[in-house]
Amino acid sequence: MRATASRDKASGSPANKAVMTFENTSYDFGSIVTGAKVQHEFKFTNTGAAPLIIHDANSSCGCTIPQIPMEPIAPGETSSILVKYDSTGKIGSQTKTVTIQTNASPATYHVVLKGLVLTENMLKEEEPKETGE
């Protein structure tokens, strides 16, 4: 049994692993009113030679929820991680990081959702003023 485990480890060179390649690892949702909810799909492709398995994804805040694909992603296939952000109770500049654990090389990836959360009054002040008739 040990010999098999050793051979498996030896064959696990980076050339035989999954590789998670994102289109973008950061998304700026701009300015929103506190209480608004936004979401973004972080699209990626398995550019490696083995099926990609996402074990887990955790966010830096309970206000940010990642949804990961449950099935392995075959080499060459594209999928996405949906990240939902709830700005309730938040004000100011926001940066939320999602840490993704995989079987790929490297095993850990990060995506970032960021933007500015304002009160309705602050948002109105940011809007361009209309000129007179």
PDB file of C-alpha atoms in Angstrom:
ATOM      1  CA  MET A   1       0.000   0.000   0.000  1.00  0.00           C
ATOM      2  CA  ARG A   2       2.832   2.422   0.820  1.00  0.00           C
ATOM      3  CA  ALA A   3       4.550   1.837  -2.517  1.00  0.00           C
ATOM      4  CA  THR A   4       1.368   2.821  -4.364  1.00  0.00           C
ATOM      5  CA  ALA A   5       1.039   6.008  -2.317  1.00  0.00           C
ATOM      6  CA  SER A   6       4.681   6.873  -3.049  1.00  0.00           C
ATOM      7  CA  ARG A   7       4.220   6.305  -6.778  1.00  0.00           C
ATOM      8  CA  ASP A   8       1.107   8.516  -6.749  1.00  0.00           C
ATOM      9  CA  LYS A   9       3.077  11.313  -5.113  1.00  0.00           C
ATOM     10  CA  ALA A  10       5.924  10.882  -7.587  1.00  0.00           C
ATOM     11  CA  SER A  11       3.546  11.112 -10.562  1.00  0.00           C
ATOM     12  CA  GLY A  12       1.962  14.262  -9.125  1.00  0.00           C
ATOM     13  CA  SER A  13       4.411  16.584 -10.873  1.00  0.00           C
ATOM     14  CA  PRO A  14       3.087  20.025 -11.899  1.00  0.00           C
ATOM     15  CA  ALA A  15       2.830  18.811 -15.524  1.00  0.00           C
ATOM     16  CA  ASN A  16       0.194  16.270 -14.426  1.00  0.00           C
ATOM     17  CA  LYS A  17      -1.868  18.664 -12.295  1.00  0.00           C
ATOM     18  CA  ALA A  18      -4.865  20.887 -12.789  1.00  0.00           C
ATOM     19  CA  VAL A  19      -4.190  24.607 -13.274  1.00  0.00           C
ATOM     20  CA  MET A  20      -6.895  27.188 -12.526  1.00  0.00           C
ATOM     21  CA  THR A  21      -6.596  30.185 -14.886  1.00  0.00           C
ATOM     22  CA  PHE A  22      -8.985  33.077 -14.179  1.00  0.00           C
ATOM     23  CA  GLU A  23     -10.157  35.634 -16.764  1.00  0.00           C
ATOM     24  CA  ASN A  24      -9.998  38.227 -13.945  1.00  0.00           C
ATOM     25  CA  THR A  25      -9.249  37.852 -10.246  1.00  0.00           C
ATOM     26  CA  SER A  26     -10.675  41.234  -9.226  1.00  0.00           C
ATOM     27  CA  TYR A  27     -14.058  42.897  -9.785  1.00  0.00           C
ATOM     28  CA  ASP A  28     -14.963  46.493  -8.887  1.00  0.00           C
ATOM     29  CA  PHE A  29     -18.720  46.867  -8.417  1.00  0.00           C
ATOM     30  CA  GLY A  30     -18.453  50.682  -8.313  1.00  0.00           C
ATOM     31  CA  SER A  31     -20.659  52.762  -5.987  1.00  0.00           C
ATOM     32  CA  ILE A  32     -23.778  51.222  -4.447  1.00  0.00           C
ATOM     33  CA  VAL A  33     -26.235  52.224  -1.724  1.00  0.00           C
ATOM     34  CA  THR A  34     -25.846  50.475   1.632  1.00  0.00           C
ATOM     35  CA  GLY A  35     -28.170  47.474   1.741  1.00  0.00           C
ATOM     36  CA  ALA A  36     -27.754  46.711  -1.963  1.00  0.00           C
ATOM     37  CA  LYS A  37     -26.677  43.240  -3.045  1.00  0.00           C
ATOM     38  CA  VAL A  38     -24.283  42.605  -5.905  1.00  0.00           C
ATOM     39  CA  GLN A  39     -22.830  39.471  -7.430  1.00  0.00           C
ATOM     40  CA  HIS A  40     -20.122  38.589  -9.892  1.00  0.00           C
ATOM     41  CA  GLU A  41     -19.069  35.428 -11.702  1.00  0.00           C
ATOM     42  CA  PHE A  42     -15.329  34.834 -11.692  1.00  0.00           C
ATOM     43  CA  LYS A  43     -14.791  32.714 -14.823  1.00  0.00           C
ATOM     44  CA  PHE A  44     -11.857  30.331 -15.047  1.00  0.00           C
ATOM     45  CA  THR A  45     -10.485  27.567 -17.253  1.00  0.00           C
ATOM     46  CA  ASN A  46      -8.680  24.421 -16.200  1.00  0.00           C
ATOM     47  CA  THR A  47      -5.520  24.877 -18.278  1.00  0.00           C
ATOM     48  CA  GLY A  48      -3.819  21.889 -16.648  1.00  0.00           C
ATOM     49  CA  ALA A  49      -3.649  18.217 -17.575  1.00  0.00           C
ATOM     50  CA  ALA A  50      -5.802  16.753 -14.765  1.00  0.00           C
ATOM     51  CA  PRO A  51      -9.384  17.329 -13.567  1.00  0.00           C
ATOM     52  CA  LEU A  52      -9.691  20.406 -11.337  1.00  0.00           C
ATOM     53  CA  ILE A  53     -11.439  19.880  -8.003  1.00  0.00           C
ATOM     54  CA  ILE A  54     -12.417  22.868  -5.879  1.00  0.00           C
ATOM     55  CA  HIS A  55     -12.393  21.684  -2.287  1.00  0.00           C
ATOM     56  CA  ASP A  56     -13.580  24.865  -0.571  1.00  0.00           C
ATOM     57  CA  ALA A  57     -13.975  28.637  -0.852  1.00  0.00           C
ATOM     58  CA  ASN A  58     -14.042  31.001   2.129  1.00  0.00           C
ATOM     59  CA  SER A  59     -14.580  34.743   2.260  1.00  0.00           C
ATOM     60  CA  SER A  60     -13.026  37.389   4.468  1.00  0.00           C
ATOM     61  CA  CYS A  61     -16.506  38.455   5.671  1.00  0.00           C
ATOM     62  CA  GLY A  62     -19.877  36.813   6.324  1.00  0.00           C
ATOM     63  CA  CYS A  63     -21.339  39.424   3.961  1.00  0.00           C
ATOM     64  CA  THR A  64     -19.614  37.699   1.030  1.00  0.00           C
ATOM     65  CA  ILE A  65     -20.794  34.249  -0.087  1.00  0.00           C
ATOM     66  CA  PRO A  66     -18.942  32.206  -2.731  1.00  0.00           C
ATOM     67  CA  GLN A  67     -20.692  29.422  -4.673  1.00  0.00           C
ATOM     68  CA  ILE A  68     -18.325  26.856  -6.163  1.00  0.00           C
ATOM     69  CA  PRO A  69     -18.898  24.158  -8.795  1.00  0.00           C
ATOM     70  CA  MET A  70     -19.355  20.777  -7.124  1.00  0.00           C
ATOM     71  CA  GLU A  71     -18.238  18.626 -10.077  1.00  0.00           C
ATOM     72  CA  PRO A  72     -14.614  18.302 -11.253  1.00  0.00           C
ATOM     73  CA  ILE A  73     -13.694  20.573 -14.169  1.00  0.00           C
ATOM     74  CA  ALA A  74     -11.986  18.594 -16.941  1.00  0.00           C
ATOM     75  CA  PRO A  75      -8.813  19.885 -18.622  1.00  0.00           C
ATOM     76  CA  GLY A  76      -9.742  22.614 -21.123  1.00  0.00           C
ATOM     77  CA  GLU A  77     -13.190  23.194 -19.598  1.00  0.00           C
ATOM     78  CA  THR A  78     -14.410  26.558 -18.336  1.00  0.00           C
ATOM     79  CA  SER A  79     -16.530  27.180 -15.244  1.00  0.00           C
ATOM     80  CA  SER A  80     -17.100  29.962 -12.720  1.00  0.00           C
ATOM     81  CA  ILE A  81     -17.345  30.846  -9.059  1.00  0.00           C
ATOM     82  CA  LEU A  82     -20.305  33.071  -8.197  1.00  0.00           C
ATOM     83  CA  VAL A  83     -19.576  35.559  -5.406  1.00  0.00           C
ATOM     84  CA  LYS A  84     -22.500  37.375  -3.759  1.00  0.00           C
ATOM     85  CA  TYR A  85     -21.968  40.468  -1.598  1.00  0.00           C
ATOM     86  CA  ASP A  86     -24.546  42.008   0.764  1.00  0.00           C
ATOM     87  CA  SER A  87     -23.682  45.600   1.713  1.00  0.00           C
ATOM     88  CA  THR A  88     -26.194  45.817   4.580  1.00  0.00           C
ATOM     89  CA  GLY A  89     -24.594  47.737   7.448  1.00  0.00           C
ATOM     90  CA  LYS A  90     -21.496  48.641   5.416  1.00  0.00           C
ATOM     91  CA  ILE A  91     -20.283  52.163   4.554  1.00  0.00           C
ATOM     92  CA  GLY A  92     -17.157  53.281   2.726  1.00  0.00           C
ATOM     93  CA  SER A  93     -14.551  51.493   0.644  1.00  0.00           C
ATOM     94  CA  GLN A  94     -14.996  47.714   0.715  1.00  0.00           C
ATOM     95  CA  THR A  95     -12.574  44.981  -0.335  1.00  0.00           C
ATOM     96  CA  LYS A  96     -13.620  41.355   0.177  1.00  0.00           C
ATOM     97  CA  THR A  97     -11.328  38.438  -0.603  1.00  0.00           C
ATOM     98  CA  VAL A  98     -12.413  34.880  -1.375  1.00  0.00           C
ATOM     99  CA  THR A  99      -9.790  32.165  -0.806  1.00  0.00           C
ATOM    100  CA  ILE A 100     -10.241  29.081  -2.987  1.00  0.00           C
ATOM    101  CA  GLN A 101      -8.714  25.697  -2.080  1.00  0.00           C
ATOM    102  CA  THR A 102      -8.146  23.268  -4.963  1.00  0.00           C
ATOM    103  CA  ASN A 103      -6.172  20.232  -6.074  1.00  0.00           C
ATOM    104  CA  ALA A 104      -4.402  22.444  -8.641  1.00  0.00           C
ATOM    105  CA  SER A 105      -0.887  23.802  -8.773  1.00  0.00           C
ATOM    106  CA  PRO A 106      -0.786  26.134  -6.888  1.00  0.00           C
ATOM    107  CA  ALA A 107      -3.481  24.821  -4.546  1.00  0.00           C
ATOM    108  CA  THR A 108      -4.710  28.201  -3.247  1.00  0.00           C
ATOM    109  CA  TYR A 109      -6.199  31.021  -5.329  1.00  0.00           C
ATOM    110  CA  HIS A 110      -7.736  34.383  -4.381  1.00  0.00           C
ATOM    111  CA  VAL A 111     -10.410  36.543  -6.018  1.00  0.00           C
ATOM    112  CA  VAL A 112     -11.366  40.032  -4.835  1.00  0.00           C
ATOM    113  CA  LEU A 113     -14.653  41.949  -4.908  1.00  0.00           C
ATOM    114  CA  LYS A 114     -14.364  45.668  -4.194  1.00  0.00           C
ATOM    115  CA  GLY A 115     -16.280  48.909  -4.402  1.00  0.00           C
ATOM    116  CA  LEU A 116     -17.721  51.845  -2.513  1.00  0.00           C
ATOM    117  CA  VAL A 117     -20.800  51.577  -0.292  1.00  0.00           C
ATOM    118  CA  LEU A 118     -22.607  54.870   0.291  1.00  0.00           C
ATOM    119  CA  THR A 119     -25.763  56.086   2.005  1.00  0.00           C
ATOM    120  CA  GLU A 120     -28.487  57.378  -0.340  1.00  0.00           C
ATOM    121  CA  ASN A 121     -27.556  60.977   0.569  1.00  0.00           C
ATOM    122  CA  MET A 122     -23.872  60.346  -0.184  1.00  0.00           C
ATOM    123  CA  LEU A 123     -24.795  58.776  -3.534  1.00  0.00           C
ATOM    124  CA  LYS A 124     -26.958  61.800  -4.473  1.00  0.00           C
ATOM    125  CA  GLU A 125     -24.003  64.104  -3.729  1.00  0.00           C
ATOM    126  CA  GLU A 126     -21.853  61.990  -6.073  1.00  0.00           C
ATOM    127  CA  GLU A 127     -24.321  62.272  -9.012  1.00  0.00           C
ATOM    128  CA  PRO A 128     -23.569  64.953 -11.614  1.00  0.00           C
ATOM    129  CA  LYS A 129     -25.675  68.094 -11.210  1.00  0.00           C
ATOM    130  CA  GLU A 130     -27.987  69.003 -14.084  1.00  0.00           C
ATOM    131  CA  THR A 131     -27.407  72.399 -15.622  1.00  0.00           C
ATOM    132  CA  GLY A 132     -30.246  74.930 -15.811  1.00  0.00           C
ATOM    133  CA  GLU A 133     -32.568  75.313 -18.764  1.00  0.00           C
TER     134      GLU A 133
END
